[in-house]
CSV table of C-alpha atoms (C1' of nucleotides) in Angstrom, one decimal:
chain,number,residue,atom,x,y,z
B,69,MET,CA,100.5,161.2,-37.6
B,70,THR,CA,97.1,160.4,-38.1
B,71,VAL,CA,94.3,160.2,-35.2
B,72,ARG,CA,92.4,157.1,-35.1
B,73,VAL,CA,88.7,158.0,-35.0
B,74,LEU,CA,85.5,156.0,-33.6
B,75,LEU,CA,81.9,157.4,-35.4
B,76,ALA,CA,79.0,156.5,-33.8
B,77,ASP,CA,75.7,158.0,-34.6
B,78,ASP,CA,72.7,156.4,-35.3
B,79,GLU,CA,71.6,158.2,-38.2
B,80,HIS,CA,74.0,156.2,-41.6
B,81,LEU,CA,73.0,159.2,-43.4
B,82,ILE,CA,74.5,161.4,-41.1
B,83,ARG,CA,77.3,159.0,-39.8
B,84,GLY,CA,78.4,158.2,-43.4
B,85,ALA,CA,78.3,161.7,-44.8
B,86,LEU,CA,80.6,162.4,-42.1
B,87,ALA,CA,83.3,159.8,-42.4
B,88,ALA,CA,83.4,160.9,-45.8
B,89,LEU,CA,84.5,164.4,-45.1
B,90,LEU,CA,86.2,163.5,-42.2
B,91,SER,CA,88.4,161.3,-44.1
B,92,LEU,CA,89.0,164.3,-46.4
B,93,GLU,CA,91.1,165.4,-44.0
B,94,ASP,CA,95.0,164.0,-44.0
B,95,ASP,CA,95.5,163.2,-40.5
B,96,LEU,CA,91.9,161.7,-39.5
B,97,MET,CA,91.4,158.5,-40.0
B,98,VAL,CA,87.9,156.9,-39.3
B,99,VAL,CA,88.5,153.6,-38.0
B,100,ALA,CA,85.7,152.4,-37.1
B,101,GLU,CA,81.8,153.5,-37.1
B,102,ALA,CA,78.4,152.1,-35.0
B,103,ALA,CA,75.1,153.1,-34.5
B,104,SER,CA,73.8,152.4,-31.2
B,105,GLY,CA,75.4,152.4,-27.8
B,106,PRO,CA,76.1,148.8,-27.9
B,107,GLU,CA,77.7,148.5,-31.2
B,108,ALA,CA,80.3,152.1,-30.3
B,109,LEU,CA,81.2,150.3,-26.7
B,110,ALA,CA,82.1,147.2,-29.0
B,111,MET,CA,83.9,148.7,-31.4
B,112,ALA,CA,85.8,151.0,-29.2
B,113,ARG,CA,87.5,147.9,-27.7
B,114,ALA,CA,87.9,146.6,-31.5
B,115,HIS,CA,89.5,149.2,-32.8
B,116,GLU,CA,91.0,151.4,-29.7
B,117,PRO,CA,90.5,154.7,-31.7
B,118,ASP,CA,92.1,157.4,-29.9
B,119,VAL,CA,89.0,159.8,-30.3
B,120,ALA,CA,85.2,158.6,-30.2
B,121,VAL,CA,83.1,160.6,-31.2
B,122,LEU,CA,79.4,160.0,-29.7
B,123,ASP,CA,75.9,161.1,-30.6
B,124,LEU,CA,74.4,161.9,-27.9
B,125,GLN,CA,70.9,160.1,-28.8
B,126,MET,CA,71.9,156.3,-29.4
B,127,PRO,CA,69.7,153.4,-29.6
B,128,GLY,CA,71.0,151.4,-26.0
B,129,ALA,CA,73.0,153.6,-24.4
B,130,ASP,CA,73.6,157.1,-25.1
B,131,GLY,CA,76.5,159.1,-25.2
B,132,VAL,CA,77.2,159.9,-22.1
B,133,LYS,CA,76.7,156.6,-20.4
B,134,VAL,CA,79.8,155.0,-23.5
B,135,ALA,CA,81.6,157.7,-22.6
B,136,THR,CA,81.6,156.5,-18.9
B,137,SER,CA,82.6,153.4,-19.6
B,138,LEU,CA,84.8,154.3,-22.8
B,139,ARG,CA,86.5,155.9,-19.2
B,140,ALA,CA,87.1,152.5,-17.6
B,141,GLU,CA,87.9,150.5,-19.8
B,142,LEU,CA,90.3,152.7,-22.6
B,143,PRO,CA,91.7,155.4,-20.7
B,144,GLY,CA,93.8,156.7,-23.6
B,145,CYS,CA,90.6,157.1,-26.1
B,146,GLN,CA,89.2,160.5,-25.7
B,147,VAL,CA,85.3,161.1,-26.4
B,148,LEU,CA,83.8,164.1,-28.1
B,149,ILE,CA,79.9,164.4,-28.0
B,150,VAL,CA,78.3,165.7,-30.8
B,151,THR,CA,74.9,166.9,-30.2
B,152,SER,CA,71.4,168.2,-32.4
B,153,HIS,CA,69.5,169.1,-28.8
B,154,GLY,CA,71.9,170.5,-26.8
B,155,ARG,CA,69.9,170.3,-22.6
B,156,PRO,CA,72.4,172.5,-20.3
B,157,GLY,CA,71.6,169.4,-18.0
B,158,HIS,CA,73.4,167.0,-20.1
B,159,LEU,CA,77.1,169.1,-20.8
B,160,LYS,CA,77.6,169.1,-17.4
B,161,ARG,CA,76.6,165.0,-17.0
B,162,ALA,CA,79.1,165.1,-20.1
B,163,LEU,CA,81.5,167.0,-18.2
B,164,ALA,CA,80.7,164.3,-15.1
B,165,ALA,CA,81.5,161.3,-17.1
B,166,GLY,CA,84.6,162.6,-18.2
B,167,VAL,CA,84.4,163.9,-21.7
B,168,ARG,CA,86.3,166.4,-23.4
B,169,GLY,CA,84.9,168.1,-25.8
B,170,PHE,CA,81.0,169.1,-26.6
B,171,VAL,CA,79.5,170.4,-29.8
B,172,PRO,CA,76.4,171.1,-31.5
B,173,LYS,CA,75.5,169.5,-35.0
B,174,THR,CA,75.3,172.9,-36.7
B,175,VAL,CA,78.8,173.3,-36.3
B,176,SER,CA,80.5,172.8,-39.9
B,177,ALA,CA,82.9,169.8,-40.3
B,178,GLN,CA,85.6,171.6,-41.2
B,179,ARG,CA,85.8,173.2,-37.1
B,180,LEU,CA,84.3,169.4,-36.4
B,181,ALA,CA,88.2,168.6,-37.7
B,182,GLU,CA,89.7,170.9,-36.2
B,183,ILE,CA,87.8,170.0,-32.5
B,184,ILE,CA,88.8,166.5,-33.1
B,185,ARG,CA,92.4,167.5,-32.9
B,186,THR,CA,92.3,169.5,-30.3
B,187,VAL,CA,90.3,167.0,-27.7
B,188,HIS,CA,92.9,164.5,-29.4
B,189,ALA,CA,96.1,167.0,-27.9
B,190,GLY,CA,94.1,166.7,-24.8
B,191,ASN,CA,92.8,169.2,-24.4
B,192,ARG,CA,88.6,170.5,-23.8
B,193,TYR,CA,86.6,172.0,-26.1
B,194,VAL,CA,83.0,173.5,-25.7
B,195,ASP,CA,80.8,174.8,-28.0
B,196,PRO,CA,80.1,178.6,-25.9
B,197,GLU,CA,77.0,178.8,-26.8
B,198,LEU,CA,76.0,174.9,-24.9
B,199,ALA,CA,78.1,176.3,-22.0
B,200,ALA,CA,76.3,180.3,-21.4
B,201,ASP,CA,73.0,177.9,-22.0
B,202,ALA,CA,74.1,175.5,-19.5
B,203,ILE,CA,75.1,178.5,-16.5
B,204,SER,CA,72.2,180.5,-17.4
B,205,ALA,CA,69.9,177.3,-16.8
B,206,GLY,CA,72.2,176.9,-13.4
B,207,ASP,CA,71.8,173.8,-11.0
B,208,SER,CA,69.4,171.8,-10.2
B,209,PRO,CA,66.8,172.8,-7.6
B,210,LEU,CA,65.8,169.8,-7.6
B,211,THR,CA,66.9,167.3,-4.6
B,212,ALA,CA,67.5,163.5,-5.9
B,213,ARG,CA,64.1,162.1,-4.5
B,214,GLU,CA,62.1,165.0,-6.0
B,215,ALA,CA,63.8,164.5,-9.6
B,216,GLU,CA,63.6,160.6,-9.2
B,217,VAL,CA,59.9,161.8,-8.3
B,218,LEU,CA,59.6,163.8,-11.1
B,219,GLU,CA,60.9,161.2,-13.5
B,220,LEU,CA,58.3,158.8,-12.5
B,221,ALA,CA,55.9,160.9,-13.4
B,222,ALA,CA,57.3,161.7,-17.0
B,223,ASP,CA,54.9,159.0,-18.8
B,224,GLY,CA,52.1,161.0,-17.3
B,225,ALA,CA,51.8,157.6,-14.8
B,226,PRO,CA,49.2,158.9,-11.6
B,227,VAL,CA,49.9,159.3,-8.3
B,228,ALA,CA,49.2,155.4,-7.1
B,229,GLU,CA,52.0,154.4,-9.9
B,230,ILE,CA,54.1,156.7,-8.9
B,231,ALA,CA,54.6,155.9,-5.3
B,232,GLU,CA,54.1,152.1,-5.9
B,233,ARG,CA,57.2,152.3,-8.3
B,234,ALA,CA,59.5,154.6,-6.3
B,235,ALA,CA,58.3,152.5,-2.7
B,236,LEU,CA,57.0,155.7,-0.7
B,237,SER,CA,53.8,156.2,0.3
B,238,GLN,CA,51.3,158.5,-2.3
B,239,GLY,CA,51.3,161.2,0.6
B,240,THR,CA,55.1,161.6,0.1
B,241,VAL,CA,54.6,161.4,-3.4
B,242,ARG,CA,52.7,164.4,-3.6
B,243,ASN,CA,54.6,166.0,-1.3
B,244,TYR,CA,57.6,165.7,-3.5
B,245,LEU,CA,55.7,166.8,-7.0
B,246,SER,CA,54.7,169.3,-5.0
B,247,SER,CA,57.4,171.3,-4.0
B,248,ALA,CA,59.3,170.6,-7.2
B,249,VAL,CA,56.3,172.2,-8.9
B,250,SER,CA,56.8,175.4,-6.6
B,251,LYS,CA,60.4,175.5,-6.8
B,252,LEU,CA,60.4,175.5,-10.7
B,253,GLY,CA,57.6,177.5,-10.7
B,254,VAL,CA,55.1,176.5,-12.9
B,255,GLU,CA,51.4,175.2,-12.7
B,256,ASN,CA,51.7,171.6,-12.1
B,257,ARG,CA,53.6,168.9,-12.1
B,258,HIS,CA,53.5,168.2,-16.3
B,259,ALA,CA,55.0,171.7,-16.6
B,260,ALA,CA,57.2,171.1,-14.2
B,261,VAL,CA,58.1,167.4,-16.0
B,262,ARG,CA,59.3,169.6,-19.2
B,263,LEU,CA,60.8,172.6,-17.8
B,264,ALA,CA,63.0,170.1,-15.7
B,265,ARG,CA,63.5,168.3,-19.0
B,266,GLU,CA,64.4,171.2,-21.0
B,267,ARG,CA,67.2,172.1,-18.6
B,268,GLY,CA,68.3,168.4,-18.5
B,269,TRP,CA,67.5,168.4,-15.1
B,270,VAL,CA,66.2,164.6,-15.2
F,83,MET,CA,71.7,165.6,-67.4
F,84,THR,CA,72.1,166.9,-63.6
F,85,VAL,CA,70.0,167.2,-61.1
F,86,ARG,CA,69.8,169.7,-59.5
F,87,VAL,CA,69.2,170.1,-55.7
F,88,LEU,CA,67.8,171.8,-52.8
F,89,LEU,CA,69.7,171.2,-49.1
F,90,ALA,CA,68.2,172.3,-46.3
F,91,ASP,CA,68.3,170.9,-42.8
F,92,ASP,CA,69.7,173.0,-39.3
F,93,GLU,CA,72.5,171.1,-39.3
F,94,HIS,CA,74.8,172.6,-40.8
F,95,LEU,CA,77.4,169.4,-39.7
F,96,ILE,CA,75.2,167.3,-41.4
F,97,ARG,CA,73.9,169.5,-44.4
F,98,GLY,CA,77.6,170.0,-45.1
F,99,ALA,CA,78.4,166.0,-45.2
F,100,LEU,CA,75.6,165.7,-47.5
F,101,ALA,CA,76.0,168.4,-50.0
F,102,ALA,CA,79.2,166.2,-50.8
F,103,LEU,CA,78.2,163.4,-50.6
F,104,LEU,CA,76.1,164.3,-53.0
F,105,SER,CA,78.0,166.0,-55.5
F,106,LEU,CA,80.4,162.6,-55.7
F,107,GLU,CA,77.9,161.8,-57.9
F,108,ASP,CA,78.4,162.8,-61.4
F,109,ASP,CA,74.5,163.8,-62.3
F,110,LEU,CA,73.3,165.3,-59.0
F,111,MET,CA,74.4,169.2,-58.3
F,112,VAL,CA,73.7,170.8,-54.8
F,113,VAL,CA,73.1,174.2,-56.2
F,114,ALA,CA,71.4,175.9,-52.7
F,115,GLU,CA,71.7,174.6,-49.0
F,116,ALA,CA,69.6,176.3,-46.6
F,117,ALA,CA,69.5,175.9,-42.4
F,118,SER,CA,65.6,177.1,-41.7
F,119,GLY,CA,62.1,176.8,-43.9
F,120,PRO,CA,61.6,180.4,-44.6
F,121,GLU,CA,65.6,180.5,-45.7
F,122,ALA,CA,64.9,176.9,-47.7
F,123,LEU,CA,61.8,179.1,-49.1
F,124,ALA,CA,64.2,182.3,-50.4
F,125,MET,CA,65.9,179.4,-52.1
F,126,ALA,CA,64.2,177.9,-53.7
F,127,ARG,CA,62.7,180.7,-55.4
F,128,ALA,CA,66.3,182.2,-56.2
F,129,HIS,CA,67.3,178.4,-57.6
F,130,GLU,CA,65.3,176.9,-58.6
F,131,PRO,CA,65.9,173.4,-58.1
F,132,ASP,CA,64.4,170.1,-59.0
F,133,VAL,CA,64.2,168.8,-55.9
F,134,ALA,CA,64.3,169.8,-52.2
F,135,VAL,CA,65.6,167.9,-50.0
F,136,LEU,CA,64.6,169.0,-46.1
F,137,ASP,CA,64.7,168.5,-43.4
F,138,LEU,CA,61.2,167.4,-40.8
F,139,GLN,CA,62.2,169.8,-38.4
F,140,MET,CA,63.5,173.0,-39.3
F,141,PRO,CA,62.8,176.1,-37.3
F,142,GLY,CA,61.0,178.9,-38.8
F,143,ALA,CA,58.6,176.6,-41.0
F,144,ASP,CA,58.6,172.3,-41.0
F,145,GLY,CA,59.6,170.7,-44.1
F,146,VAL,CA,56.0,170.0,-44.6
F,147,LYS,CA,54.9,174.1,-44.4
F,148,VAL,CA,58.0,174.1,-46.8
F,149,ALA,CA,56.9,171.6,-49.1
F,150,THR,CA,53.0,173.3,-49.2
F,151,SER,CA,54.5,176.5,-50.1
F,152,LEU,CA,56.8,175.4,-52.4
F,153,ARG,CA,54.0,172.9,-54.6
F,154,ALA,CA,52.3,176.7,-55.7
F,155,GLU,CA,56.0,178.2,-56.2
F,156,LEU,CA,57.6,176.2,-58.2
F,157,PRO,CA,55.2,173.0,-59.3
F,158,GLY,CA,58.3,171.8,-61.1
F,159,CYS,CA,60.1,171.2,-57.5
F,160,GLN,CA,59.6,168.0,-56.4
F,161,VAL,CA,59.8,167.6,-52.5
F,162,LEU,CA,61.7,165.0,-51.0
F,163,ILE,CA,61.5,165.1,-46.7
F,164,VAL,CA,64.4,163.5,-45.2
F,165,THR,CA,63.2,163.1,-41.5
F,166,SER,CA,65.5,161.6,-38.0
F,167,HIS,CA,61.7,160.7,-35.9
F,168,GLY,CA,59.4,159.5,-38.4
F,169,ARG,CA,55.6,159.9,-37.2
F,170,PRO,CA,53.3,158.1,-39.1
F,171,GLY,CA,51.0,160.8,-39.3
F,172,HIS,CA,53.9,163.0,-40.6
F,173,LEU,CA,53.9,160.7,-43.8
F,174,LYS,CA,50.6,161.8,-44.4
F,175,ARG,CA,50.2,165.5,-43.5
F,176,ALA,CA,53.7,165.5,-46.4
F,177,LEU,CA,51.9,162.9,-49.0
F,178,ALA,CA,48.8,165.1,-48.6
F,179,ALA,CA,50.9,168.6,-49.0
F,180,GLY,CA,52.5,167.1,-52.2
F,181,VAL,CA,55.4,165.6,-51.2
F,182,ARG,CA,57.1,163.0,-53.6
F,183,GLY,CA,59.8,161.2,-50.7
F,184,PHE,CA,60.2,160.4,-47.4
F,185,VAL,CA,62.5,158.9,-46.1
F,186,PRO,CA,64.8,158.3,-42.7
F,187,LYS,CA,68.3,159.2,-42.2
F,188,THR,CA,68.6,156.1,-41.2
F,189,VAL,CA,69.7,155.3,-45.2
F,190,SER,CA,72.8,156.0,-46.6
F,191,ALA,CA,74.3,158.6,-48.5
F,192,GLN,CA,74.0,156.0,-51.9
F,193,ARG,CA,70.2,155.1,-51.5
F,194,LEU,CA,69.6,158.5,-51.0
F,195,ALA,CA,71.3,159.3,-54.8
F,196,GLU,CA,68.8,156.7,-55.7
F,197,ILE,CA,66.0,158.2,-54.1
F,198,ILE,CA,66.4,161.5,-55.5
F,199,ARG,CA,66.5,160.7,-59.4
F,200,THR,CA,63.4,158.5,-58.3
F,201,VAL,CA,61.4,161.5,-56.9
F,202,HIS,CA,63.0,163.7,-60.6
F,203,ALA,CA,62.4,161.2,-63.0
F,204,GLY,CA,58.4,161.8,-61.2
F,205,ASN,CA,57.7,158.7,-59.2
F,206,ARG,CA,56.9,158.2,-55.4
F,207,TYR,CA,59.5,157.5,-52.7
F,208,VAL,CA,58.5,156.0,-48.8
F,209,ASP,CA,60.6,154.5,-46.9
F,210,PRO,CA,59.3,150.8,-46.3
F,211,GLU,CA,59.2,150.8,-42.9
F,212,LEU,CA,57.0,154.5,-42.0
F,213,ALA,CA,54.6,153.0,-44.4
F,214,ALA,CA,54.3,150.3,-42.5
F,215,ASP,CA,53.7,152.7,-39.3
F,216,ALA,CA,51.8,154.5,-41.4
F,217,ILE,CA,49.3,151.9,-42.2
F,218,SER,CA,49.1,150.2,-38.4
F,219,ALA,CA,49.1,153.7,-36.6
F,220,GLY,CA,45.6,153.9,-39.1
F,221,ASP,CA,43.8,157.1,-39.4
F,222,SER,CA,43.1,159.4,-36.5
F,223,PRO,CA,40.2,158.4,-34.1
F,224,LEU,CA,40.1,162.2,-32.9
F,225,THR,CA,37.3,164.5,-34.1
F,226,ALA,CA,39.0,168.2,-34.5
F,227,ARG,CA,37.6,169.6,-31.9
F,228,GLU,CA,39.7,166.3,-29.6
F,229,ALA,CA,42.8,167.1,-31.1
F,230,GLU,CA,42.6,170.8,-31.1
F,231,VAL,CA,42.0,170.8,-27.0
F,232,LEU,CA,44.3,168.2,-26.9
F,233,GLU,CA,47.2,169.7,-28.5
F,234,LEU,CA,46.5,173.1,-25.8
F,235,ALA,CA,46.5,170.5,-23.4
F,236,ALA,CA,49.7,169.4,-24.8
F,237,ASP,CA,52.3,171.7,-22.4
F,238,GLY,CA,50.4,170.6,-19.2
F,239,ALA,CA,47.8,174.0,-19.2
F,240,PRO,CA,44.9,173.5,-16.9
F,241,VAL,CA,41.6,173.0,-18.0
F,242,ALA,CA,40.4,176.5,-17.0
F,243,GLU,CA,43.5,177.8,-19.9
F,244,ILE,CA,42.6,175.6,-22.3
F,245,ALA,CA,39.1,176.5,-22.3
F,246,GLU,CA,39.5,180.1,-22.9
F,247,ARG,CA,42.6,180.0,-25.4
F,248,ALA,CA,39.4,177.4,-27.2
F,249,ALA,CA,36.6,180.0,-26.2
F,250,LEU,CA,35.2,177.1,-25.1
F,251,SER,CA,33.0,176.1,-21.8
F,252,GLN,CA,35.1,173.9,-19.2
F,253,GLY,CA,32.7,171.4,-19.1
F,254,THR,CA,33.2,171.1,-22.8
F,255,VAL,CA,36.9,171.1,-22.4
F,256,ARG,CA,36.9,168.0,-20.9
F,257,ASN,CA,34.5,166.5,-22.5
F,258,TYR,CA,36.2,166.6,-25.2
F,259,LEU,CA,39.2,165.5,-23.1
F,260,SER,CA,37.6,162.5,-21.6
F,261,SER,CA,36.1,161.3,-24.9
F,262,ALA,CA,40.1,161.2,-26.4
F,263,VAL,CA,41.2,159.4,-23.7
F,264,SER,CA,38.5,156.7,-24.0
F,265,LYS,CA,39.3,156.8,-27.4
F,266,LEU,CA,43.1,156.5,-27.6
F,267,GLY,CA,42.7,154.1,-24.4
F,268,VAL,CA,45.0,155.4,-21.5
F,269,GLU,CA,44.9,156.7,-18.3
F,270,ASN,CA,44.7,160.1,-18.5
F,271,ARG,CA,45.2,162.8,-20.6
F,272,HIS,CA,48.6,163.6,-20.7
F,273,ALA,CA,48.9,160.1,-22.0
F,274,ALA,CA,46.4,161.0,-24.0
F,275,VAL,CA,48.8,163.8,-25.6
F,276,ARG,CA,51.8,162.0,-25.9
F,277,LEU,CA,50.3,158.7,-27.6
F,278,ALA,CA,48.8,161.6,-30.4
F,279,ARG,CA,52.4,162.8,-30.5
F,280,GLU,CA,53.9,159.9,-31.0
F,281,ARG,CA,51.5,159.0,-33.5
F,282,GLY,CA,51.7,162.2,-35.7
F,283,TRP,CA,47.9,162.8,-35.0
F,284,VAL,CA,48.3,166.6,-33.3
H,95,DC,C1',12.3,163.1,-43.6
H,96,DA,C1',14.4,160.0,-40.4
H,97,DC,C1',19.0,159.0,-38.3
H,98,DT,C1',23.8,159.9,-37.3
H,99,DG,C1',27.6,162.3,-35.8
H,100,DC,C1',29.6,166.6,-35.0
H,101,DA,C1',30.2,171.0,-31.8
H,102,DC,C1',29.0,172.5,-27.7
H,103,DA,C1',26.8,173.2,-23.4
H,104,DT,C1',25.8,172.2,-18.3
H,105,DG,C1',25.4,170.3,-13.9
H,106,DA,C1',26.1,166.9,-10.6
H,107,DC,C1',29.1,162.8,-8.4
H,108,DA,C1',33.3,160.6,-7.5
H,109,DA,C1',38.0,160.6,-8.0
H,110,DA,C1',43.0,162.5,-8.4
H,111,DT,C1',45.6,166.0,-7.3
H,112,DG,C1',47.6,170.1,-5.0
H,113,DT,C1',48.8,172.7,-0.6
H,114,DC,C1',49.4,173.2,4.8
H,115,DA,C1',50.8,171.6,8.7
H,116,DG,C1',53.1,169.2,11.5
H,117,DA,C1',56.4,164.9,13.2
H,118,DA,C1',60.3,162.3,13.3
H,119,DG,C1',64.4,160.2,11.8
H,120,DG,C1',69.5,160.9,9.4
H,121,DC,C1',73.4,163.5,8.2
H,122,DC,C1',76.3,167.2,8.3
H,123,DT,C1',78.4,170.8,9.9
H,124,DC,C1',80.1,175.0,12.8
G,39,DG,C1',75.2,169.3,20.2
G,40,DA,C1',72.2,173.0,18.1
G,41,DG,C1',70.5,174.0,14.2
G,42,DG,C1',69.9,172.5,9.3
G,43,DC,C1',68.0,170.3,5.3
G,44,DC,C1',66.5,166.1,3.3
G,45,DT,C1',63.8,161.6,3.7
G,46,DT,C1',59.9,160.1,4.9
G,47,DC,C1',55.2,160.1,6.8
G,48,DT,C1',50.6,161.0,8.3
G,49,DG,C1',45.9,163.3,8.3
G,50,DA,C1',43.2,167.1,6.5
G,51,DC,C1',41.2,170.7,3.1
G,52,DA,C1',40.1,173.0,-1.8
G,53,DT,C1',40.5,172.1,-6.1
G,54,DT,C1',41.7,170.1,-10.7
G,55,DT,C1',40.0,166.2,-13.0
G,56,DG,C1',37.4,162.4,-15.7
G,57,DT,C1',32.4,160.4,-15.7
G,58,DC,C1',27.9,160.3,-16.8
G,59,DA,C1',23.6,162.0,-18.5
G,60,DT,C1',21.2,164.8,-21.0
G,61,DG,C1',20.1,168.9,-24.3
G,62,DT,C1',20.4,171.2,-28.4
G,63,DG,C1',21.3,172.4,-32.9
G,64,DC,C1',23.6,171.8,-36.7
G,65,DA,C1',25.4,168.9,-41.0
G,66,DG,C1',25.4,165.1,-44.1
G,67,DT,C1',23.1,160.8,-45.5
G,68,DG,C1',20.7,156.5,-46.7
DNA sequence: CACTGCACATGACAAATGTCAGAAGGCCTC
DNA sequence: GAGGCCTTCTGACATTTGTCATGTGCAGTG
């Protein structure tokens, strides 16, 4: 019984190479490839794969978003996320979206093939190191608004702009920013943004 | 006549897949693989490849640094850089370091194989799109100090800290920051940092 | 040699930001 | 229903920035 696989990654080089390698496995068959989030969805609808191997960062819609949609449209399709930069928060989001596997690109193709089988069998697989990171990073100490404001502050926008975009008063924005900064124990909001990014909290 | 290739990329999955694909070509032989900058150098010394295919972002030392060292130690080895995120400035730095080829990971393995041959033959190859970006991005308008200060400002450090680390007075730091901001035509230093990053000027 | 551009500085002012106290309404929980 | 936490606001204050004018010294260039 062969496992029908959908491969989505925006880097042609990697996608092609991966497809070739996975095809060497007798029980795996790459039935579709995609280079963007929306394309991955379309391909999934057209080919109904057993397992979707998605890159976390893709143009259009990221792996987690695609996974969420897939979950709703093709419940029989298991999702496995592959990523280069494993931020702890992403793992949490991915798991919440019903993703069954989460691995860094540092694994070998051999291992990936095994993991695809694991996931296809209905089991979960999370890279132990990423899992450890996620646990040690813990939950976000930020409230919903704090995170929202921090996100709007991400591109260096002044408070006035953040306030406008969030439909809040400037004072409120500064308060949220201030409390986020103190919760994260950093110097200023820009460092806060970076830290929250690293931890995957925004 | 076969081309002896060194492959360096920190992502095992990609490296392995690439090695497999390139090995399908009759005239290419992957003689060594590395997962970090220093390792790439060591492997190059040991195996003296004809062409080194380096990922731009690797732990230890990035592709351009490795290229610089290789240039000095193994003049016969041509360097080809492969990257996911092609920032215009990187291309310039790479070319200055004597790199013969620069391509994004969105090319196919087929194309990559051709480009390896091109580079091995002593010719240069730069992805047209990246080249266009680099040209349109132009040269950095920043002076050496401005760039230096901007870099120190990158992690959201306050002026006082930047001043200390650069051994400058706070006023001077603010002046540099201010002139960088106005040269880049952005709102504040944080946006300046982001823009300079994007353009590869820092 | 005068001119230009860069490095570096000071001082002063305006604007943005960070911090704090306080206060009101909403929601949840014991 | 009292207490706790979140959201939202205001006002006041200290600190940090951004901006500008202005100065010196040094290197390179026509």
